[in-house]
Amino acid sequence: MRMKLTREQKVADRYLRLYDMIESRLDSSLVGLERAESAQSSITGSIEAMGFGGAKEDKMLKALARIEDAVSDIESLSRDLSASFLQIERFVSSIQRIDSQAGKVVRLTYINRLSAKEIAETDDFRCSKKTVYELLKRGLDVGFELLAKGESK
């Protein structure tokens, strides 16, 4: 079942997905670091086998620069991810203070990343997916109201 959201609910949904976006960028940076380290290992093995040469030395310097850039990106994104998580955590807690059940569904959806089916099967809910969707929409409505008031931080 595809959930249809109002324009306001979509605004709150995009805000809550900010955490996912930063985490995805961090994952991409980790992949970049793995590739750079792999290139460095390959070049190091070649250099040791053949002795230092101009082209191999240049490749090594480029690989080391890629590693340094990837590590710098990862450090920056880690700080961003931590700050984003705290911001989203506070926001979801605000939703829960206003509407406990809807806030709990928002938390399970955006922070714990459970599907509607998984949420419906938890001990806290034991309900239909439709009920989960209704609670999620209600939570997004509360979230939009908080964003409109400027209470997202």
Short mmCIF file of N, CA and C in Angstrom, two decimals:
data_model
loop_
_atom_site.label_atom_id
_atom_site.label_comp_id
_atom_site.label_asym_id
_atom_site.label_seq_id
_atom_site.Cartn_x
_atom_site.Cartn_y
_atom_site.Cartn_z
N MET A 1 0.85 -1.19 0.00
CA MET A 1 0.00 0.00 0.00
C MET A 1 0.88 1.24 0.00
N ARG A 2 0.65 2.10 -0.91
CA ARG A 2 1.38 3.36 -1.02
C ARG A 2 0.60 4.43 -0.27
N MET A 3 1.25 5.07 0.66
CA MET A 3 0.59 6.06 1.48
C MET A 3 0.56 7.41 0.75
N LYS A 4 -0.61 8.01 0.68
CA LYS A 4 -0.75 9.33 0.07
C LYS A 4 -0.65 10.38 1.16
N LEU A 5 0.27 11.31 0.96
CA LEU A 5 0.49 12.35 1.94
C LEU A 5 0.02 13.69 1.42
N THR A 6 -0.45 14.53 2.33
CA THR A 6 -0.79 15.91 1.97
C THR A 6 0.51 16.68 1.76
N ARG A 7 0.39 17.87 1.21
CA ARG A 7 1.57 18.71 1.00
C ARG A 7 2.28 18.97 2.33
N GLU A 8 1.53 19.22 3.37
CA GLU A 8 2.10 19.50 4.68
C GLU A 8 2.81 18.27 5.24
N GLN A 9 2.19 17.11 5.08
CA GLN A 9 2.80 15.87 5.56
C GLN A 9 4.11 15.59 4.80
N LYS A 10 4.13 15.91 3.51
CA LYS A 10 5.35 15.73 2.73
C LYS A 10 6.49 16.61 3.23
N VAL A 11 6.16 17.81 3.68
CA VAL A 11 7.18 18.71 4.23
C VAL A 11 7.80 18.07 5.47
N ALA A 12 6.97 17.58 6.37
CA ALA A 12 7.48 16.93 7.59
C ALA A 12 8.26 15.66 7.24
N ASP A 13 7.77 14.90 6.27
CA ASP A 13 8.46 13.68 5.84
C ASP A 13 9.85 14.00 5.31
N ARG A 14 9.97 15.02 4.48
CA ARG A 14 11.29 15.40 3.94
C ARG A 14 12.23 15.84 5.06
N TYR A 15 11.69 16.58 6.01
CA TYR A 15 12.51 17.02 7.13
C TYR A 15 13.04 15.82 7.91
N LEU A 16 12.19 14.86 8.17
CA LEU A 16 12.59 13.67 8.93
C LEU A 16 13.56 12.79 8.14
N ARG A 17 13.53 12.84 6.83
CA ARG A 17 14.44 12.04 6.00
C ARG A 17 15.82 12.68 5.85
N LEU A 18 16.02 13.85 6.41
CA LEU A 18 17.32 14.52 6.39
C LEU A 18 18.40 13.60 6.95
N TYR A 19 18.09 12.90 8.01
CA TYR A 19 19.04 11.99 8.65
C TYR A 19 19.48 10.90 7.67
N ASP A 20 18.52 10.34 6.92
CA ASP A 20 18.84 9.29 5.93
C ASP A 20 19.79 9.80 4.86
N MET A 21 19.58 11.04 4.42
CA MET A 21 20.41 11.60 3.36
C MET A 21 21.86 11.72 3.81
N ILE A 22 22.07 12.22 5.02
CA ILE A 22 23.43 12.37 5.52
C ILE A 22 24.07 11.01 5.72
N GLU A 23 23.32 10.06 6.23
CA GLU A 23 23.86 8.71 6.43
C GLU A 23 24.25 8.09 5.09
N SER A 24 23.45 8.33 4.07
CA SER A 24 23.76 7.81 2.74
C SER A 24 25.05 8.42 2.20
N ARG A 25 25.23 9.72 2.40
CA ARG A 25 26.47 10.37 1.97
C ARG A 25 27.66 9.82 2.73
N LEU A 26 27.49 9.53 4.01
CA LEU A 26 28.56 8.94 4.80
C LEU A 26 28.91 7.55 4.27
N ASP A 27 27.91 6.76 3.95
CA ASP A 27 28.15 5.43 3.36
C ASP A 27 28.94 5.55 2.06
N SER A 28 28.59 6.52 1.22
CA SER A 28 29.31 6.73 -0.04
C SER A 28 30.76 7.10 0.21
N SER A 29 31.00 7.92 1.22
CA SER A 29 32.38 8.30 1.55
C SER A 29 33.17 7.10 2.05
N LEU A 30 32.53 6.23 2.80
CA LEU A 30 33.21 5.02 3.27
C LEU A 30 33.60 4.12 2.10
N VAL A 31 32.73 4.02 1.10
CA VAL A 31 33.05 3.25 -0.10
C VAL A 31 34.24 3.89 -0.81
N GLY A 32 34.26 5.21 -0.89
CA GLY A 32 35.39 5.91 -1.51
C GLY A 32 36.68 5.65 -0.77
N LEU A 33 36.62 5.63 0.54
CA LEU A 33 37.81 5.34 1.34
C LEU A 33 38.30 3.92 1.08
N GLU A 34 37.38 2.97 1.03
CA GLU A 34 37.77 1.58 0.75
C GLU A 34 38.45 1.46 -0.61
N ARG A 35 37.93 2.17 -1.60
CA ARG A 35 38.54 2.13 -2.94
C ARG A 35 39.93 2.75 -2.92
N ALA A 36 40.07 3.88 -2.24
CA ALA A 36 41.37 4.54 -2.17
C ALA A 36 42.39 3.66 -1.45
N GLU A 37 41.97 3.03 -0.36
CA GLU A 37 42.88 2.14 0.37
C GLU A 37 43.26 0.93 -0.48
N SER A 38 42.31 0.43 -1.26
CA SER A 38 42.60 -0.70 -2.15
C SER A 38 43.61 -0.30 -3.22
N ALA A 39 43.42 0.89 -3.78
CA ALA A 39 44.38 1.38 -4.78
C ALA A 39 45.76 1.55 -4.16
N GLN A 40 45.81 2.08 -2.94
CA GLN A 40 47.10 2.26 -2.27
C GLN A 40 47.78 0.91 -2.05
N SER A 41 47.03 -0.08 -1.61
CA SER A 41 47.61 -1.40 -1.37
C SER A 41 48.15 -2.00 -2.66
N SER A 42 47.39 -1.86 -3.72
CA SER A 42 47.82 -2.39 -5.01
C SER A 42 49.10 -1.70 -5.48
N ILE A 43 49.13 -0.40 -5.36
CA ILE A 43 50.32 0.36 -5.80
C ILE A 43 51.51 0.05 -4.91
N THR A 44 51.28 -0.05 -3.60
CA THR A 44 52.37 -0.38 -2.68
C THR A 44 52.99 -1.72 -3.04
N GLY A 45 52.15 -2.70 -3.34
CA GLY A 45 52.65 -4.02 -3.74
C GLY A 45 53.48 -3.94 -5.01
N SER A 46 53.04 -3.16 -5.96
CA SER A 46 53.78 -2.99 -7.21
C SER A 46 55.10 -2.29 -6.99
N ILE A 47 55.09 -1.27 -6.16
CA ILE A 47 56.31 -0.51 -5.89
C ILE A 47 57.34 -1.39 -5.20
N GLU A 48 56.88 -2.17 -4.23
CA GLU A 48 57.81 -3.05 -3.52
C GLU A 48 58.39 -4.11 -4.45
N ALA A 49 57.58 -4.58 -5.39
CA ALA A 49 58.05 -5.62 -6.31
C ALA A 49 59.03 -5.07 -7.35
N MET A 50 58.82 -3.83 -7.77
CA MET A 50 59.64 -3.28 -8.85
C MET A 50 60.60 -2.18 -8.42
N GLY A 51 60.47 -1.67 -7.24
CA GLY A 51 61.26 -0.52 -6.85
C GLY A 51 60.51 0.75 -7.24
N PHE A 52 60.90 1.86 -6.65
CA PHE A 52 60.20 3.12 -6.94
C PHE A 52 60.43 3.56 -8.37
N GLY A 53 59.37 3.98 -9.01
CA GLY A 53 59.44 4.53 -10.34
C GLY A 53 58.55 5.74 -10.41
N GLY A 54 58.74 6.61 -11.37
CA GLY A 54 58.01 7.87 -11.47
C GLY A 54 56.51 7.70 -11.53
N ALA A 55 56.03 6.87 -12.44
CA ALA A 55 54.58 6.72 -12.60
C ALA A 55 53.95 6.07 -11.38
N LYS A 56 54.60 5.06 -10.82
CA LYS A 56 54.07 4.38 -9.64
C LYS A 56 54.05 5.33 -8.45
N GLU A 57 55.09 6.14 -8.34
CA GLU A 57 55.16 7.09 -7.23
C GLU A 57 54.02 8.11 -7.33
N ASP A 58 53.72 8.59 -8.56
CA ASP A 58 52.62 9.52 -8.76
C ASP A 58 51.28 8.88 -8.39
N LYS A 59 51.10 7.62 -8.77
CA LYS A 59 49.86 6.92 -8.42
C LYS A 59 49.73 6.78 -6.91
N MET A 60 50.84 6.52 -6.24
CA MET A 60 50.82 6.40 -4.78
C MET A 60 50.42 7.73 -4.15
N LEU A 61 50.99 8.82 -4.63
CA LEU A 61 50.65 10.13 -4.08
C LEU A 61 49.17 10.44 -4.31
N LYS A 62 48.67 10.10 -5.50
CA LYS A 62 47.25 10.34 -5.78
C LYS A 62 46.37 9.48 -4.88
N ALA A 63 46.75 8.23 -4.66
CA ALA A 63 45.98 7.34 -3.78
C ALA A 63 45.98 7.87 -2.36
N LEU A 64 47.14 8.34 -1.90
CA LEU A 64 47.21 8.90 -0.54
C LEU A 64 46.36 10.16 -0.42
N ALA A 65 46.36 10.99 -1.46
CA ALA A 65 45.53 12.20 -1.44
C ALA A 65 44.05 11.83 -1.42
N ARG A 66 43.66 10.78 -2.17
CA ARG A 66 42.26 10.33 -2.15
C ARG A 66 41.88 9.82 -0.77
N ILE A 67 42.79 9.10 -0.14
CA ILE A 67 42.51 8.61 1.22
C ILE A 67 42.33 9.78 2.17
N GLU A 68 43.21 10.75 2.09
CA GLU A 68 43.12 11.91 2.97
C GLU A 68 41.80 12.66 2.75
N ASP A 69 41.40 12.84 1.49
CA ASP A 69 40.13 13.50 1.18
C ASP A 69 38.94 12.70 1.72
N ALA A 70 38.99 11.38 1.55
CA ALA A 70 37.89 10.53 2.02
C ALA A 70 37.78 10.57 3.53
N VAL A 71 38.91 10.54 4.22
CA VAL A 71 38.89 10.60 5.69
C VAL A 71 38.34 11.94 6.15
N SER A 72 38.73 13.01 5.48
CA SER A 72 38.22 14.34 5.83
C SER A 72 36.70 14.41 5.61
N ASP A 73 36.24 13.85 4.49
CA ASP A 73 34.79 13.82 4.22
C ASP A 73 34.06 13.02 5.29
N ILE A 74 34.63 11.89 5.66
CA ILE A 74 34.00 11.02 6.66
C ILE A 74 33.91 11.73 8.01
N GLU A 75 34.98 12.41 8.40
CA GLU A 75 34.95 13.15 9.67
C GLU A 75 33.87 14.22 9.66
N SER A 76 33.79 14.96 8.56
CA SER A 76 32.79 16.02 8.45
C SER A 76 31.37 15.45 8.45
N LEU A 77 31.17 14.40 7.66
CA LEU A 77 29.84 13.80 7.59
C LEU A 77 29.45 13.13 8.91
N SER A 78 30.42 12.60 9.63
CA SER A 78 30.13 12.01 10.94
C SER A 78 29.61 13.07 11.90
N ARG A 79 30.24 14.23 11.88
CA ARG A 79 29.75 15.34 12.72
C ARG A 79 28.34 15.75 12.30
N ASP A 80 28.14 15.85 10.97
CA ASP A 80 26.82 16.22 10.46
C ASP A 80 25.76 15.19 10.83
N LEU A 81 26.14 13.91 10.72
CA LEU A 81 25.20 12.83 11.05
C LEU A 81 24.82 12.88 12.52
N SER A 82 25.79 13.10 13.37
CA SER A 82 25.52 13.18 14.80
C SER A 82 24.59 14.35 15.12
N ALA A 83 24.90 15.51 14.54
CA ALA A 83 24.06 16.69 14.76
C ALA A 83 22.65 16.47 14.21
N SER A 84 22.57 15.86 13.03
CA SER A 84 21.27 15.58 12.42
C SER A 84 20.46 14.62 13.29
N PHE A 85 21.13 13.58 13.78
CA PHE A 85 20.42 12.61 14.62
C PHE A 85 19.85 13.30 15.86
N LEU A 86 20.65 14.14 16.51
CA LEU A 86 20.16 14.84 17.71
C LEU A 86 18.97 15.74 17.36
N GLN A 87 19.06 16.41 16.23
CA GLN A 87 17.99 17.30 15.80
C GLN A 87 16.70 16.51 15.53
N ILE A 88 16.83 15.42 14.82
CA ILE A 88 15.66 14.59 14.50
C ILE A 88 15.12 13.93 15.77
N GLU A 89 16.00 13.49 16.63
CA GLU A 89 15.59 12.86 17.90
C GLU A 89 14.76 13.85 18.74
N ARG A 90 15.23 15.08 18.85
CA ARG A 90 14.47 16.11 19.60
C ARG A 90 13.12 16.38 18.95
N PHE A 91 13.13 16.44 17.62
CA PHE A 91 11.90 16.72 16.88
C PHE A 91 10.88 15.61 17.10
N VAL A 92 11.32 14.36 17.00
CA VAL A 92 10.42 13.22 17.21
C VAL A 92 9.92 13.20 18.65
N SER A 93 10.80 13.53 19.59
CA SER A 93 10.38 13.59 21.00
C SER A 93 9.30 14.65 21.19
N SER A 94 9.42 15.77 20.48
CA SER A 94 8.39 16.81 20.56
C SER A 94 7.05 16.30 20.01
N ILE A 95 7.12 15.54 18.93
CA ILE A 95 5.89 14.95 18.37
C ILE A 95 5.29 13.99 19.39
N GLN A 96 6.12 13.17 20.03
CA GLN A 96 5.63 12.20 21.01
C GLN A 96 4.99 12.88 22.22
N ARG A 97 5.53 14.03 22.61
CA ARG A 97 4.93 14.75 23.75
C ARG A 97 3.52 15.23 23.42
N ILE A 98 3.29 15.55 22.16
CA ILE A 98 1.97 16.03 21.74
C ILE A 98 1.01 14.87 21.48
N ASP A 99 1.50 13.82 20.81
CA ASP A 99 0.67 12.66 20.47
C ASP A 99 1.54 11.42 20.63
N SER A 100 1.39 10.77 21.76
CA SER A 100 2.26 9.66 22.12
C SER A 100 2.29 8.53 21.09
N GLN A 101 1.12 8.05 20.68
CA GLN A 101 1.06 6.92 19.75
C GLN A 101 1.60 7.30 18.38
N ALA A 102 1.17 8.44 17.87
CA ALA A 102 1.64 8.88 16.55
C ALA A 102 3.15 9.14 16.59
N GLY A 103 3.62 9.73 17.68
CA GLY A 103 5.05 9.99 17.83
C GLY A 103 5.86 8.71 17.87
N LYS A 104 5.30 7.69 18.50
CA LYS A 104 6.00 6.41 18.58
C LYS A 104 6.12 5.79 17.18
N VAL A 105 5.07 5.91 16.37
CA VAL A 105 5.13 5.40 15.00
C VAL A 105 6.14 6.19 14.18
N VAL A 106 6.17 7.49 14.36
CA VAL A 106 7.16 8.32 13.65
C VAL A 106 8.57 7.87 14.04
N ARG A 107 8.80 7.63 15.32
CA ARG A 107 10.11 7.18 15.81
C ARG A 107 10.49 5.84 15.18
N LEU A 108 9.57 4.90 15.20
CA LEU A 108 9.85 3.58 14.65
C LEU A 108 10.08 3.63 13.14
N THR A 109 9.42 4.56 12.46
CA THR A 109 9.55 4.68 11.01
C THR A 109 10.85 5.37 10.61
N TYR A 110 11.13 6.53 11.21
CA TYR A 110 12.24 7.36 10.74
C TYR A 110 13.56 7.10 11.47
N ILE A 111 13.50 6.71 12.72
CA ILE A 111 14.74 6.48 13.46
C ILE A 111 15.10 5.00 13.46
N ASN A 112 14.12 4.15 13.78
CA ASN A 112 14.38 2.71 13.83
C ASN A 112 14.24 2.04 12.46
N ARG A 113 13.67 2.77 11.52
CA ARG A 113 13.51 2.33 10.13
C ARG A 113 12.71 1.02 9.98
N LEU A 114 11.64 0.93 10.72
CA LEU A 114 10.75 -0.23 10.59
C LEU A 114 9.69 0.07 9.54
N SER A 115 9.24 -0.96 8.86
CA SER A 115 8.15 -0.81 7.90
C SER A 115 6.82 -0.77 8.65
N ALA A 116 5.77 -0.37 7.95
CA ALA A 116 4.43 -0.35 8.56
C ALA A 116 4.04 -1.74 9.04
N LYS A 117 4.37 -2.75 8.25
CA LYS A 117 4.05 -4.12 8.64
C LYS A 117 4.79 -4.50 9.92
N GLU A 118 6.07 -4.16 10.01
CA GLU A 118 6.84 -4.48 11.21
C GLU A 118 6.31 -3.75 12.44
N ILE A 119 5.94 -2.49 12.25
CA ILE A 119 5.38 -1.72 13.37
C ILE A 119 4.06 -2.33 13.83
N ALA A 120 3.21 -2.70 12.86
CA ALA A 120 1.91 -3.29 13.19
C ALA A 120 2.06 -4.57 14.00
N GLU A 121 3.17 -5.27 13.81
CA GLU A 121 3.39 -6.54 14.50
C GLU A 121 4.10 -6.40 15.84
N THR A 122 4.53 -5.19 16.21
CA THR A 122 5.21 -5.02 17.49
C THR A 122 4.23 -5.18 18.64
N ASP A 123 4.78 -5.51 19.79
CA ASP A 123 3.94 -5.68 20.98
C ASP A 123 3.21 -4.40 21.37
N ASP A 124 3.82 -3.26 21.09
CA ASP A 124 3.21 -1.97 21.45
C ASP A 124 1.96 -1.67 20.62
N PHE A 125 1.85 -2.26 19.44
CA PHE A 125 0.74 -1.90 18.57
C PHE A 125 -0.23 -3.05 18.29
N ARG A 126 0.23 -4.15 17.75
CA ARG A 126 -0.65 -5.26 17.38
C ARG A 126 -1.91 -4.74 16.70
N CYS A 127 -1.70 -4.10 15.53
CA CYS A 127 -2.81 -3.50 14.81
C CYS A 127 -2.61 -3.73 13.31
N SER A 128 -3.47 -3.15 12.51
CA SER A 128 -3.35 -3.29 11.06
C SER A 128 -2.35 -2.27 10.52
N LYS A 129 -1.86 -2.53 9.30
CA LYS A 129 -0.98 -1.57 8.64
C LYS A 129 -1.72 -0.26 8.41
N LYS A 130 -3.01 -0.35 8.14
CA LYS A 130 -3.80 0.85 7.91
C LYS A 130 -3.77 1.76 9.15
N THR A 131 -3.88 1.15 10.32
CA THR A 131 -3.81 1.93 11.56
C THR A 131 -2.44 2.58 11.71
N VAL A 132 -1.40 1.84 11.37
CA VAL A 132 -0.03 2.40 11.44
C VAL A 132 0.08 3.60 10.50
N TYR A 133 -0.44 3.47 9.27
CA TYR A 133 -0.40 4.59 8.33
C TYR A 133 -1.17 5.79 8.86
N GLU A 134 -2.30 5.55 9.48
CA GLU A 134 -3.09 6.65 10.04
C GLU A 134 -2.32 7.35 11.15
N LEU A 135 -1.68 6.56 12.02
CA LEU A 135 -0.88 7.14 13.10
C LEU A 135 0.32 7.90 12.54
N LEU A 136 0.94 7.36 11.50
CA LEU A 136 2.08 8.03 10.89
C LEU A 136 1.66 9.37 10.29
N LYS A 137 0.55 9.38 9.59
CA LYS A 137 0.04 10.63 9.01
C LYS A 137 -0.27 11.64 10.10
N ARG A 138 -0.87 11.16 11.18
CA ARG A 138 -1.18 12.04 12.31
C ARG A 138 0.11 12.63 12.89
N GLY A 139 1.14 11.80 13.01
CA GLY A 139 2.43 12.27 13.50
C GLY A 139 3.07 13.27 12.56
N LEU A 140 2.92 13.05 11.25
CA LEU A 140 3.47 14.01 10.28
C LEU A 140 2.70 15.33 10.34
N ASP A 141 1.40 15.27 10.61
CA ASP A 141 0.62 16.50 10.78
C ASP A 141 1.15 17.30 11.97
N VAL A 142 1.40 16.61 13.08
CA VAL A 142 1.96 17.27 14.26
C VAL A 142 3.34 17.83 13.93
N GLY A 143 4.13 17.03 13.20
CA GLY A 143 5.46 17.48 12.81
C GLY A 143 5.42 18.74 11.97
N PHE A 144 4.49 18.80 11.03
CA PHE A 144 4.37 20.00 10.21
C PHE A 144 4.01 21.21 11.06
N GLU A 145 3.08 21.02 12.00
CA GLU A 145 2.70 22.12 12.89
C GLU A 145 3.92 22.63 13.67
N LEU A 146 4.76 21.70 14.14
CA LEU A 146 5.97 22.10 14.86
C LEU A 146 6.93 22.85 13.95
N LEU A 147 7.09 22.37 12.72
CA LEU A 147 7.97 23.05 11.78
C LEU A 147 7.44 24.45 11.47
N ALA A 148 6.13 24.57 11.31
CA ALA A 148 5.52 25.87 11.01
C ALA A 148 5.74 26.86 12.14
N LYS A 149 5.78 26.34 13.37
CA LYS A 149 6.03 27.19 14.54
C LYS A 149 7.52 27.46 14.75
N GLY A 150 8.35 26.77 13.96
CA GLY A 150 9.79 26.95 14.09
C GLY A 150 10.37 26.15 15.24
N GLU A 151 9.71 25.07 15.63
CA GLU A 151 10.16 24.25 16.76
C GLU A 151 10.89 22.99 16.32
N SER A 152 11.68 23.10 15.26
CA SER A 152 12.37 21.92 14.75
C SER A 152 13.74 21.72 15.37
N LYS A 153 14.20 22.67 16.15
CA LYS A 153 15.55 22.55 16.70
C LYS A 153 15.56 22.39 18.17
#
